[in-house]
Amino acid sequence: IGFAGAPWTILCYMIEGGGSKTFSNARKFLIQEPKLAHTALNMITDSTIKYLHHQVLAGVNLIQIFDSWAGILSPYQYREFSIPYIEKISKSILEVPVTVFAKGAYFALKEMNDLSCNTIGLDWNMDVNEARTLLKSKTLQGNLDPCVLYGDQRSIEFETKKMLEQFKGHSHIANLGHGVYPDTNPDHVKIFIEVVKTFKA
C-alpha cells in the first residue's frame, strides 16, 4: 500500500511547522492569502502525483490519501481548498485503486461520492447509515474507534461485530476509524483482526 498526505494536510504542517491544537496559522493563511494558498496547493498536488506514480512503479497495489486535518476547515473552505486537489490526485492514478481518508469531513460526504477514487475511509465519528446513503458508489473503509482496542476481549469482539453489522450489504473494508495508538496492546489488535476474519457477512 502506498501513502501520501493530502495537499491541505501537507500545507498545514508547512505553515505550522508541526502539529497544532488550532492550526490557526494555516487557517489564517487561507483567509489572508487565498491566491498564494492555491499556488502552494497546486505545487504540492503536482509533487504528490509524481511521488505516488513512483510508488506505483515500485509495486504498490493501492494508494491511500490521508487528509488528516480536513475537519478543521469549514465546509466552504474544504470545498475550495481541499476537494479539488484530492480530485486532481485521484484522477491521475489510473493503475491502482485509490482510497481517500478525510478525518472529520463528515460535512463533505456528498462531494466525496463524486471523487475519482474507489474507497472512502470513515473516521469513528462518522455516521455509517448516512455514509452508506451518500456514498452509494464507493467502497467504505473503517470505522471502529481505535480506543475500543483498550477494552477487554469481550468488549473488543462486541464492538467489532457491531461495526461489521452496520456495513452489511455495502462494499466494505474493515478497519479502524484512524490509526492504532502507540500504547495499544498488540494482542488486542489481533482480537480485532480475528473477529473480522471469522465474521460472516
XYZ file of N, CA, C and O in Angstrom:
804
model
N 0.848 -1.188 0.000
C 0.000 0.000 0.000
C 0.882 1.235 0.000
O 1.838 1.343 0.779
N 0.549 2.187 -0.883
C 1.260 3.459 -0.912
C 0.461 4.532 -0.196
O -0.772 4.507 -0.190
N 1.169 5.465 0.423
C 0.510 6.502 1.210
C 0.994 7.880 0.800
O 2.133 8.059 0.365
N 0.117 8.881 0.987
C 0.508 10.278 0.817
C -0.442 11.148 1.614
O -1.616 10.814 1.799
N 0.083 12.277 2.085
C -0.783 13.263 2.715
C -1.517 14.054 1.656
O -0.995 14.290 0.560
N -2.745 14.455 1.964
C -3.475 15.334 1.059
C -2.817 16.708 1.059
O -2.186 17.106 2.047
N -2.928 17.453 -0.042
C -2.268 18.765 -0.118
C -2.587 19.699 1.042
O -1.690 20.363 1.567
N -3.865 19.760 1.461
C -4.203 20.654 2.565
C -3.488 20.244 3.844
O -2.954 21.088 4.569
N -3.436 18.963 4.127
C -2.758 18.496 5.331
C -1.260 18.811 5.282
O -0.667 19.241 6.276
N -0.645 18.622 4.125
C 0.783 18.947 3.981
C 1.004 20.442 4.177
O 1.962 20.863 4.858
N 0.130 21.255 3.599
C 0.256 22.715 3.749
C 0.154 23.117 5.218
O 0.880 24.012 5.671
N -0.728 22.462 5.963
C -0.840 22.735 7.407
C 0.499 22.565 8.104
O 0.940 23.434 8.864
N 1.147 21.448 7.850
C 2.430 21.179 8.505
C 3.502 22.167 8.053
O 4.360 22.574 8.844
N 3.485 22.556 6.792
C 4.463 23.509 6.283
C 4.334 24.857 6.985
O 5.332 25.485 7.346
N 3.098 25.299 7.182
C 2.879 26.619 7.778
C 3.058 26.589 9.285
O 3.678 27.478 9.877
N 2.533 25.551 9.919
C 2.601 25.467 11.378
C 3.962 24.983 11.871
O 4.334 25.225 13.016
N 4.702 24.278 11.011
C 5.985 23.726 11.421
C 5.847 22.479 12.270
O 6.801 22.028 12.890
N 4.650 21.903 12.292
C 4.386 20.695 13.079
C 2.914 20.621 13.398
O 2.096 21.268 12.738
N 2.587 19.871 14.434
C 1.192 19.775 14.839
C 0.729 21.041 15.543
O 1.525 21.935 15.856
N -0.570 21.136 15.786
C -1.136 22.319 16.425
C -2.483 21.954 17.022
O -3.176 21.067 16.529
N -2.873 22.680 18.076
C -4.198 22.472 18.651
C -5.280 23.134 17.810
O -6.415 22.663 17.765
N -4.945 24.239 17.162
C -5.952 25.008 16.432
C -5.664 25.156 14.943
O -6.562 25.455 14.177
N -4.404 24.980 14.534
C -3.975 25.245 13.153
C -4.435 26.637 12.707
O -4.789 26.857 11.552
N -4.397 27.574 13.640
C -4.872 28.928 13.339
C -3.982 29.624 12.316
O -4.470 30.435 11.515
N -2.679 29.344 12.321
C -1.796 29.983 11.336
C -2.116 29.508 9.919
O -2.139 30.304 8.978
N -2.358 28.217 9.781
C -2.698 27.684 8.459
C -4.044 28.212 7.989
O -4.215 28.587 6.822
N -5.010 28.259 8.883
C -6.335 28.758 8.515
C -6.295 30.251 8.223
O -6.974 30.737 7.311
N -5.484 30.996 8.983
C -5.305 32.426 8.722
C -4.712 32.645 7.336
O -5.109 33.572 6.618
N -3.790 31.769 6.951
C -3.155 31.872 5.636
C -4.202 31.762 4.521
O -4.146 32.499 3.534
N -5.161 30.859 4.670
C -6.208 30.716 3.654
C -7.043 31.988 3.525
O -7.467 32.356 2.430
N -7.279 32.643 4.645
C -8.108 33.847 4.650
C -7.336 35.059 4.124
O -7.849 35.846 3.323
N -6.080 35.186 4.550
C -5.313 36.377 4.174
C -4.632 36.260 2.818
O -4.418 37.268 2.138
N -4.295 35.027 2.428
C -3.543 34.832 1.177
C -4.160 33.704 0.342
O -3.493 32.709 0.030
N -5.409 33.826 -0.069
C -6.042 32.713 -0.787
C -5.373 32.380 -2.121
O -5.256 31.195 -2.463
N -4.926 33.390 -2.855
C -4.271 33.113 -4.140
C -2.958 32.368 -3.929
O -2.646 31.408 -4.650
N -2.184 32.827 -2.955
C -0.922 32.151 -2.649
C -1.177 30.737 -2.136
O -0.426 29.803 -2.451
N -2.250 30.571 -1.374
C -2.612 29.238 -0.879
C -2.887 28.293 -2.045
O -2.400 27.153 -2.063
N -3.645 28.758 -3.043
C -3.929 27.912 -4.200
C -2.656 27.603 -4.989
O -2.495 26.479 -5.488
N -1.760 28.568 -5.088
C -0.483 28.314 -5.765
C 0.293 27.218 -5.048
O 0.814 26.277 -5.669
N 0.372 27.337 -3.720
C 1.096 26.333 -2.930
C 0.422 24.974 -3.029
O 1.101 23.939 -3.193
N -0.896 24.942 -2.969
C -1.620 23.673 -3.040
C -1.449 23.009 -4.401
O -1.328 21.781 -4.491
N -1.409 23.802 -5.458
C -1.154 23.240 -6.793
C 0.238 22.631 -6.879
O 0.416 21.544 -7.456
N 1.227 23.309 -6.305
C 2.598 22.780 -6.319
C 2.691 21.487 -5.518
O 3.325 20.515 -5.958
N 2.065 21.466 -4.350
C 2.064 20.254 -3.522
C 1.362 19.115 -4.256
O 1.827 17.965 -4.252
N 0.251 19.437 -4.905
C -0.506 18.418 -5.642
C 0.333 17.809 -6.754
O 0.392 16.576 -6.908
N 0.998 18.640 -7.530
C 1.823 18.136 -8.640
C 2.960 17.259 -8.116
O 3.260 16.205 -8.701
N 3.579 17.681 -7.012
C 4.657 16.870 -6.422
C 4.124 15.555 -5.883
O 4.768 14.502 -6.015
N 2.940 15.598 -5.278
C 2.331 14.385 -4.727
C 2.012 13.386 -5.831
O 2.222 12.175 -5.674
N 1.501 13.884 -6.952
C 1.194 12.995 -8.078
C 2.460 12.291 -8.566
O 2.457 11.070 -8.789
N 3.541 13.023 -8.710
C 4.811 12.411 -9.136
C 5.275 11.368 -8.115
O 5.723 10.272 -8.483
N 5.175 11.726 -6.854
C 5.583 10.825 -5.779
C 4.767 9.534 -5.801
O 5.315 8.422 -5.713
N 3.456 9.650 -5.988
C 2.594 8.466 -5.996
C 2.828 7.614 -7.232
O 2.769 6.376 -7.159
N 3.090 8.237 -8.361
C 3.393 7.455 -9.566
C 4.667 6.632 -9.373
O 4.758 5.489 -9.844
N 5.627 7.188 -8.652
C 6.847 6.415 -8.358
C 6.539 5.249 -7.416
O 7.141 4.176 -7.540
N 5.603 5.460 -6.491
C 5.212 4.348 -5.623
C 4.555 3.234 -6.435
O 4.806 2.047 -6.192
N 3.727 3.616 -7.402
C 3.092 2.614 -8.261
C 4.151 1.854 -9.060
O 4.107 0.617 -9.158
N 5.112 2.575 -9.597
C 6.191 1.927 -10.361
C 7.002 0.984 -9.480
O 7.528 -0.021 -9.950
N 7.071 1.313 -8.181
C 7.826 0.470 -7.238
C 7.037 -0.757 -6.799
O 7.565 -1.613 -6.095
N 5.743 -0.825 -7.197
C 4.998 -2.055 -6.950
C 3.826 -1.984 -5.998
O 3.230 -3.029 -5.697
N 3.470 -0.801 -5.495
C 2.303 -0.774 -4.602
C 1.045 -1.132 -5.397
O 0.965 -0.883 -6.596
N 0.079 -1.740 -4.728
C -1.151 -2.141 -5.419
C -2.378 -1.376 -4.948
O -3.496 -1.686 -5.336
N -2.153 -0.361 -4.101
C -3.241 0.505 -3.650
C -2.635 1.787 -3.105
O -1.568 1.754 -2.490
N -3.312 2.911 -3.348
C -2.866 4.201 -2.829
C -3.893 4.716 -1.842
O -5.101 4.641 -2.077
N -3.418 5.247 -0.697
C -4.322 5.885 0.254
C -3.867 7.317 0.503
O -2.702 7.563 0.814
N -4.799 8.258 0.361
C -4.536 9.675 0.572
C -5.144 10.068 1.911
O -6.343 9.897 2.135
N -4.309 10.603 2.807
C -4.754 10.979 4.143
C -4.927 12.490 4.240
O -3.954 13.232 4.089
N -6.155 12.932 4.491
C -6.398 14.343 4.772
C -6.682 14.466 6.263
O -7.825 14.609 6.704
N -5.616 14.397 7.042
C -5.739 14.282 8.493
C -6.384 15.496 9.150
O -6.977 15.388 10.220
N -6.252 16.666 8.528
C -6.785 17.887 9.138
C -7.969 18.451 8.363
O -8.248 19.635 8.410
N -8.689 17.575 7.665
C -9.870 18.012 6.914
C -10.894 18.675 7.831
O -11.511 19.687 7.474
N -11.092 18.121 9.003
C -12.158 18.561 9.884
C -11.966 19.918 10.521
O -12.896 20.428 11.159
N -10.794 20.533 10.376
C -10.598 21.865 10.969
C -11.076 22.970 10.044
O -11.151 24.126 10.451
N -11.401 22.630 8.801
C -11.893 23.628 7.855
C -13.413 23.704 7.904
O -14.093 22.742 8.251
N -13.935 24.861 7.511
C -15.378 24.979 7.325
C -15.760 24.209 6.065
O -14.905 23.947 5.209
N -17.026 23.829 5.910
C -17.432 23.150 4.674
C -17.071 23.938 3.422
O -16.591 23.360 2.445
N -17.267 25.267 3.455
C -16.936 26.090 2.286
C -15.441 26.029 1.993
O -15.019 25.859 0.843
N -14.614 26.190 3.035
C -13.163 26.152 2.827
C -12.709 24.793 2.315
O -11.824 24.704 1.478
N -13.326 23.735 2.837
C -12.915 22.404 2.396
C -13.213 22.199 0.920
O -12.412 21.617 0.192
N -14.365 22.689 0.476
C -14.724 22.555 -0.941
C -13.785 23.369 -1.828
O -13.549 22.999 -2.973
N -13.263 24.462 -1.300
C -12.366 25.297 -2.108
C -10.920 24.848 -2.031
O -10.220 24.815 -3.045
N -10.442 24.513 -0.843
C -9.013 24.323 -0.632
C -8.568 22.864 -0.486
O -7.374 22.609 -0.328
N -9.493 21.919 -0.537
C -9.057 20.530 -0.418
C -9.629 19.614 -1.488
O -8.872 18.940 -2.190
N -10.944 19.558 -1.606
C -11.579 18.617 -2.540
C -11.000 18.701 -3.956
O -10.688 17.658 -4.550
N -10.823 19.898 -4.552
C -10.321 19.934 -5.936
C -8.934 19.317 -6.093
O -8.638 18.702 -7.124
N -8.110 19.454 -5.081
C -6.738 18.925 -5.162
C -6.714 17.409 -4.937
O -5.933 16.689 -5.575
N -7.568 16.934 -4.056
C -7.692 15.486 -3.885
C -8.219 14.856 -5.170
O -7.768 13.784 -5.590
N -9.170 15.522 -5.815
C -9.712 15.002 -7.075
C -8.633 14.963 -8.162
O -8.546 13.989 -8.922
N -7.811 15.992 -8.218
C -6.735 16.014 -9.225
C -5.787 14.827 -9.023
O -5.359 14.186 -9.996
N -5.470 14.532 -7.769
C -4.602 13.391 -7.475
C -5.308 12.089 -7.838
O -4.731 11.218 -8.506
N -6.551 11.951 -7.400
C -7.297 10.713 -7.644
C -7.417 10.429 -9.139
O -7.269 9.277 -9.580
N -7.684 11.458 -9.935
C -7.847 11.284 -11.380
C -6.543 10.892 -12.059
O -6.557 10.297 -13.137
N -5.434 11.223 -11.433
C -4.135 10.962 -12.070
C -3.635 9.536 -11.835
O -2.707 9.084 -12.499
N -4.224 8.837 -10.856
C -3.788 7.475 -10.529
C -4.777 6.497 -11.159
O -5.880 6.289 -10.646
N -4.389 5.912 -12.268
C -5.273 5.017 -13.008
C -4.885 3.551 -12.870
O -5.679 2.665 -13.164
N -3.664 3.305 -12.425
C -3.138 1.943 -12.437
C -3.608 1.097 -11.250
O -3.675 -0.132 -11.349
N -3.887 1.738 -10.120
C -4.264 1.010 -8.902
C -5.438 1.723 -8.235
O -5.680 2.906 -8.487
N -6.186 1.022 -7.376
C -7.285 1.674 -6.653
C -6.777 2.769 -5.716
O -5.652 2.710 -5.216
N -7.632 3.764 -5.483
C -7.298 4.887 -4.608
C -8.326 4.994 -3.490
O -9.532 4.935 -3.728
N -7.824 5.141 -2.257
C -8.662 5.381 -1.080
C -8.410 6.797 -0.581
O -7.253 7.242 -0.537
N -9.464 7.491 -0.212
C -9.343 8.825 0.387
C -9.879 8.755 1.814
O -11.007 8.316 2.039
N -9.048 9.189 2.761
C -9.466 9.249 4.163
C -9.353 10.700 4.620
O -8.251 11.234 4.740
N -10.494 11.340 4.841
C -10.525 12.735 5.263
C -11.124 12.803 6.661
O -12.339 12.781 6.832
N -10.261 12.877 7.651
C -10.717 12.821 9.042
C -11.551 14.051 9.386
O -11.127 15.182 9.178
N -12.745 13.793 9.905
C -13.602 14.876 10.353
C -14.421 15.554 9.266
O -15.166 16.488 9.540
N -14.313 15.077 8.027
C -15.011 15.737 6.915
C -16.387 15.133 6.675
O -16.781 14.867 5.545
N -17.143 14.943 7.745
C -18.493 14.390 7.625
C -19.392 15.290 6.783
O -20.337 14.835 6.142
N -19.068 16.587 6.745
C -19.869 17.559 6.002
C -19.642 17.487 4.493
O -20.351 18.142 3.730
N -18.666 16.704 4.067
C -18.318 16.647 2.644
C -18.563 15.274 2.029
O -18.084 14.996 0.933
N -19.308 14.419 2.708
C -19.524 13.067 2.200
C -20.202 13.074 0.830
O -19.868 12.275 -0.040
N -21.149 13.962 0.629
C -21.846 14.019 -0.659
C -20.872 14.337 -1.784
O -20.896 13.710 -2.849
N -19.979 15.301 -1.567
C -18.980 15.655 -2.574
C -17.993 14.513 -2.799
O -17.509 14.306 -3.910
N -17.693 13.770 -1.747
C -16.740 12.672 -1.870
C -17.258 11.564 -2.778
O -16.468 10.833 -3.379
N -18.560 11.450 -2.901
C -19.117 10.439 -3.797
C -18.737 10.720 -5.247
O -18.731 9.809 -6.078
N -18.412 11.979 -5.557
C -18.040 12.363 -6.921
C -16.538 12.290 -7.170
O -16.086 12.541 -8.290
N -15.749 11.993 -6.137
C -14.300 11.877 -6.326
C -13.964 10.668 -7.204
O -14.653 9.647 -7.169
N -12.876 10.791 -7.953
C -12.427 9.691 -8.825
C -11.583 8.696 -8.034
O -10.465 8.351 -8.426
N -12.115 8.251 -6.913
C -11.435 7.246 -6.103
C -12.377 6.069 -5.931
O -13.563 6.155 -6.232
N -11.834 4.973 -5.434
C -12.623 3.750 -5.271
C -13.240 3.623 -3.894
O -14.339 3.089 -3.739
N -12.496 4.115 -2.892
C -12.872 3.874 -1.497
C -12.804 5.159 -0.694
O -11.900 5.975 -0.905
N -13.758 5.316 0.224
C -13.742 6.429 1.170
C -13.582 5.866 2.569
O -14.360 5.015 3.006
N -12.540 6.325 3.262
C -12.335 5.930 4.652
C -13.181 6.790 5.573
O -13.305 8.004 5.372
N -13.768 6.171 6.597
C -14.609 6.869 7.561
C -13.944 6.857 8.930
O -13.473 5.814 9.380
N -13.911 8.019 9.591
C -13.426 8.000 10.972
C -14.562 7.558 11.892
O -15.702 7.386 11.465
N -14.245 7.353 13.163
C -15.208 6.733 14.069
C -16.358 7.663 14.447
O -17.352 7.226 15.017
N -16.246 8.954 14.119
C -17.327 9.889 14.421
C -18.354 9.983 13.301
O -19.378 10.651 13.457
N -18.075 9.361 12.174
C -18.987 9.463 11.034
C -20.112 8.445 11.154
O -19.897 7.299 11.558
N -21.305 8.870 10.787
C -22.483 8.023 10.856
C -22.490 7.052 9.676
O -22.485 7.468 8.520
N -22.491 5.768 9.971
C -22.394 4.756 8.919
C -23.612 4.781 8.003
O -23.486 4.703 6.776
N -24.796 4.905 8.570
C -26.002 4.921 7.730
C -26.016 6.112 6.782
O -26.394 5.993 5.610
N -25.589 7.270 7.281
C -25.503 8.449 6.421
C -24.479 8.234 5.315
O -24.709 8.565 4.148
N -23.333 7.668 5.678
C -22.289 7.407 4.688
C -22.767 6.422 3.630
O -22.505 6.606 2.431
N -23.472 5.397 4.040
C -23.993 4.427 3.077
C -24.969 5.085 2.103
O -25.007 4.749 0.915
N -25.748 6.018 2.594
C -26.718 6.708 1.750
C -26.043 7.664 0.775
O -26.388 7.715 -0.414
N -25.054 8.428 1.276
C -24.417 9.465 0.456
C -23.293 8.930 -0.421
O -22.903 9.582 -1.391
N -22.765 7.763 -0.067
C -21.609 7.214 -0.792
C -21.970 5.862 -1.414
O -21.238 4.889 -1.280
N -23.073 5.833 -2.114
C -23.566 4.578 -2.674
C -22.610 3.967 -3.694
O -22.566 2.747 -3.863
N -21.850 4.795 -4.387
C -20.975 4.280 -5.445
C -19.587 3.907 -4.937
O -18.745 3.472 -5.720
N -19.325 4.079 -3.642
C -17.982 3.857 -3.108
C -17.930 2.655 -2.168
O -18.889 2.363 -1.445
N -16.787 1.992 -2.177
C -16.471 1.068 -1.091
C -16.167 1.918 0.134
O -15.535 2.978 0.021
N -16.616 1.488 1.297
C -16.361 2.220 2.538
C -15.325 1.480 3.373
O -15.264 0.249 3.359
N -14.522 2.248 4.099
C -13.460 1.667 4.932
C -13.571 2.232 6.339
O -13.772 3.416 6.532
N -13.391 1.369 7.323
C -13.431 1.841 8.701
C -14.443 1.042 9.499
O -14.828 -0.039 9.079
N -14.946 1.601 10.541
C -14.615 2.865 11.172
C -14.623 2.706 12.699
O -15.116 3.546 13.430
N -14.036 1.605 13.180
C -14.019 1.323 14.615
C -13.153 2.351 15.348
O -12.049 2.673 14.916
N -13.676 2.867 16.446
C -12.916 3.792 17.289
C -11.649 3.074 17.787
O -11.735 2.011 18.414
N -10.463 3.636 17.525
C -9.225 2.990 17.976
C -9.190 2.745 19.485
O -8.524 1.818 19.943
N -9.923 3.558 20.262
C -9.926 3.379 21.712
C -10.646 2.100 22.141
O -10.450 1.640 23.270
N -11.448 1.527 21.263
C -12.085 0.243 21.566
C -11.023 -0.809 21.890
O -11.242 -1.707 22.714
N -9.863 -0.680 21.282
C -8.796 -1.662 21.492
C -8.163 -1.570 22.877
O -7.327 -2.400 23.231
N -8.558 -0.576 23.670
C -8.131 -0.522 25.066
C -9.010 -1.408 25.953
O -8.698 -1.619 27.126
N -10.105 -1.906 25.414
C -11.028 -2.719 26.199
C -10.549 -4.153 26.367
O -9.472 -4.538 25.901
N -11.395 -4.954 27.039
C -11.059 -6.366 27.199
C -11.518 -7.140 25.959
O -12.138 -6.582 25.045
N -11.224 -8.422 25.927
C -11.532 -9.229 24.742
C -13.012 -9.193 24.391
O -13.384 -9.026 23.232
N -13.857 -9.331 25.404
C -15.294 -9.389 25.139
C -15.794 -8.079 24.518
O -16.567 -8.094 23.547
N -15.334 -6.946 25.042
C -15.820 -5.669 24.520
C -15.271 -5.396 23.124
O -15.971 -4.843 22.269
N -14.033 -5.810 22.861
C -13.466 -5.624 21.518
C -14.248 -6.457 20.509
O -14.605 -5.985 19.420
N -14.525 -7.690 20.866
C -15.295 -8.565 19.975
C -16.684 -7.989 19.714
O -17.166 -7.961 18.578
N -17.340 -7.523 20.776
C -18.700 -6.988 20.652
C -18.726 -5.760 19.744
O -19.549 -5.667 18.824
N -17.822 -4.805 19.994
C -17.816 -3.554 19.223
C -17.411 -3.793 17.767
O -17.938 -3.148 16.848
N -16.514 -4.724 17.542
C -16.094 -5.025 16.171
C -17.244 -5.646 15.391
O -17.522 -5.258 14.244
N -17.937 -6.611 16.003
C -19.083 -7.238 15.325
C -20.188 -6.218 15.066
O -20.833 -6.235 14.014
N -20.400 -5.317 16.026
C -21.419 -4.280 15.856
C -21.086 -3.386 14.659
O -21.966 -3.056 13.861
N -19.815 -3.027 14.531
C -19.402 -2.220 13.381
C -19.634 -2.976 12.085
O -20.192 -2.434 11.118
N -19.213 -4.227 12.037
C -19.337 -5.015 10.807
C -20.796 -5.190 10.391
O -21.117 -5.164 9.196
N -21.670 -5.355 11.363
C -23.099 -5.490 11.066
C -23.640 -4.238 10.380
O -24.490 -4.318 9.492
N -23.132 -3.067 10.776
C -23.622 -1.814 10.204
C -23.319 -1.695 8.710
O -24.042 -1.020 7.984
N -22.264 -2.340 8.271
C -21.849 -2.229 6.873
C -22.400 -3.350 5.998
O -22.135 -3.383 4.796
N -23.145 -4.269 6.575
C -23.668 -5.397 5.797
C -24.446 -4.900 4.579
O -25.270 -3.993 4.689
N -24.159 -5.514 3.429
C -24.853 -5.144 2.204
C -24.197 -4.027 1.431
O -24.659 -3.662 0.346
N -23.107 -3.479 1.960
C -22.363 -2.417 1.264
C -20.902 -2.852 1.171
O -20.368 -3.418 2.121
N -20.268 -2.601 0.047
C -18.843 -2.938 -0.086
C -18.063 -2.277 1.044
O -18.177 -1.064 1.258
N -17.256 -3.060 1.755
C -16.652 -2.559 2.990
C -15.287 -3.191 3.219
O -15.106 -4.392 3.028
N -14.336 -2.360 3.632
C -13.027 -2.810 4.091
C -12.975 -2.545 5.589
O -13.010 -1.385 6.030
N -12.925 -3.599 6.378
C -12.909 -3.441 7.833
C -11.597 -2.805 8.274
O -10.518 -3.228 7.852
N -11.720 -1.786 9.108
C -10.532 -1.067 9.560
C -10.914 -0.247 10.784
O -12.088 -0.131 11.137
N -9.915 0.339 11.410
C -10.174 1.311 12.458
C -10.571 2.631 11.809
O -10.331 2.864 10.627
N -11.147 3.511 12.621
C -11.519 4.831 12.130
C -10.386 5.813 12.187
O -10.556 7.014 11.936
N -9.201 5.366 12.496
C -7.950 6.137 12.472
C -6.849 5.137 12.769
O -7.084 3.932 12.768
N -5.629 5.597 13.010
C -4.517 4.689 13.230
C -4.549 4.020 14.589
O -5.292 4.417 15.492
N -3.729 2.990 14.746
C -3.558 2.317 16.040
C -2.707 3.222 16.931
O -1.637 3.674 16.534
N -3.175 3.481 18.139
C -2.420 4.341 19.053
C -1.183 3.601 19.575
O -1.205 2.363 19.749
N -0.085 4.338 19.823
C 1.190 3.695 20.169
C 1.145 2.796 21.395
O 1.896 1.824 21.479
N 0.276 3.109 22.366
C 0.254 2.307 23.596
C -0.784 1.192 23.554
O -1.106 0.594 24.585
N -1.300 0.890 22.358
C -2.279 -0.194 22.214
C -1.591 -1.547 22.347
O -0.526 -1.772 21.773
N -2.203 -2.438 23.090
C -1.678 -3.794 23.241
C -1.802 -4.532 21.896
O -2.908 -4.674 21.367
N -0.693 -5.017 21.327
C -0.768 -5.728 20.038
C -1.717 -6.923 20.062
O -2.318 -7.253 19.041
N -1.849 -7.568 21.217
C -2.772 -8.701 21.311
C -4.223 -8.271 21.094
O -5.044 -9.047 20.602
N -4.529 -7.025 21.433
C -5.879 -6.517 21.230
C -6.139 -6.236 19.749
O -7.266 -6.364 19.280
N -5.089 -5.861 19.041
C -5.213 -5.701 17.583
C -5.503 -7.072 16.969
O -6.326 -7.195 16.049
N -4.849 -8.107 17.474
C -5.080 -9.474 16.987
C -6.536 -9.895 17.173
O -7.119 -10.548 16.314
N -7.115 -9.534 18.315
C -8.523 -9.871 18.565
C -9.400 -9.242 17.495
O -10.288 -9.888 16.920
N -9.170 -7.957 17.219
C -9.923 -7.256 16.183
C -9.801 -7.975 14.842
O -10.798 -8.239 14.154
N -8.582 -8.330 14.466
C -8.336 -8.984 13.176
C -9.049 -10.331 13.102
O -9.660 -10.681 12.089
N -8.986 -11.104 14.187
C -9.622 -12.431 14.187
C -11.136 -12.330 14.062
O -11.765 -13.154 13.384
N -11.732 -11.339 14.712
C -13.181 -11.156 14.594
C -13.542 -10.843 13.147
O -14.494 -11.392 12.599
N -12.775 -9.963 12.514
C -13.042 -9.607 11.104
C -12.899 -10.838 10.213
O -13.744 -11.084 9.340
N -11.868 -11.626 10.441
C -11.627 -12.796 9.595
C -12.716 -13.850 9.704
O -13.024 -14.563 8.753
N -13.318 -13.968 10.875
C -14.315 -15.022 11.098
C -15.758 -14.537 10.944
O -16.682 -15.330 11.008
N -15.927 -13.229 10.722
C -17.275 -12.668 10.611
C -17.962 -13.154 9.333
O -17.358 -13.175 8.258
N -19.204 -13.520 9.444
C -19.988 -13.979 8.296
C -20.852 -12.837 7.782
O -21.808 -12.419 8.459
N -20.501 -12.307 6.624
C -21.228 -11.157 6.061
C -22.595 -11.584 5.554
O -22.810 -12.729 5.195
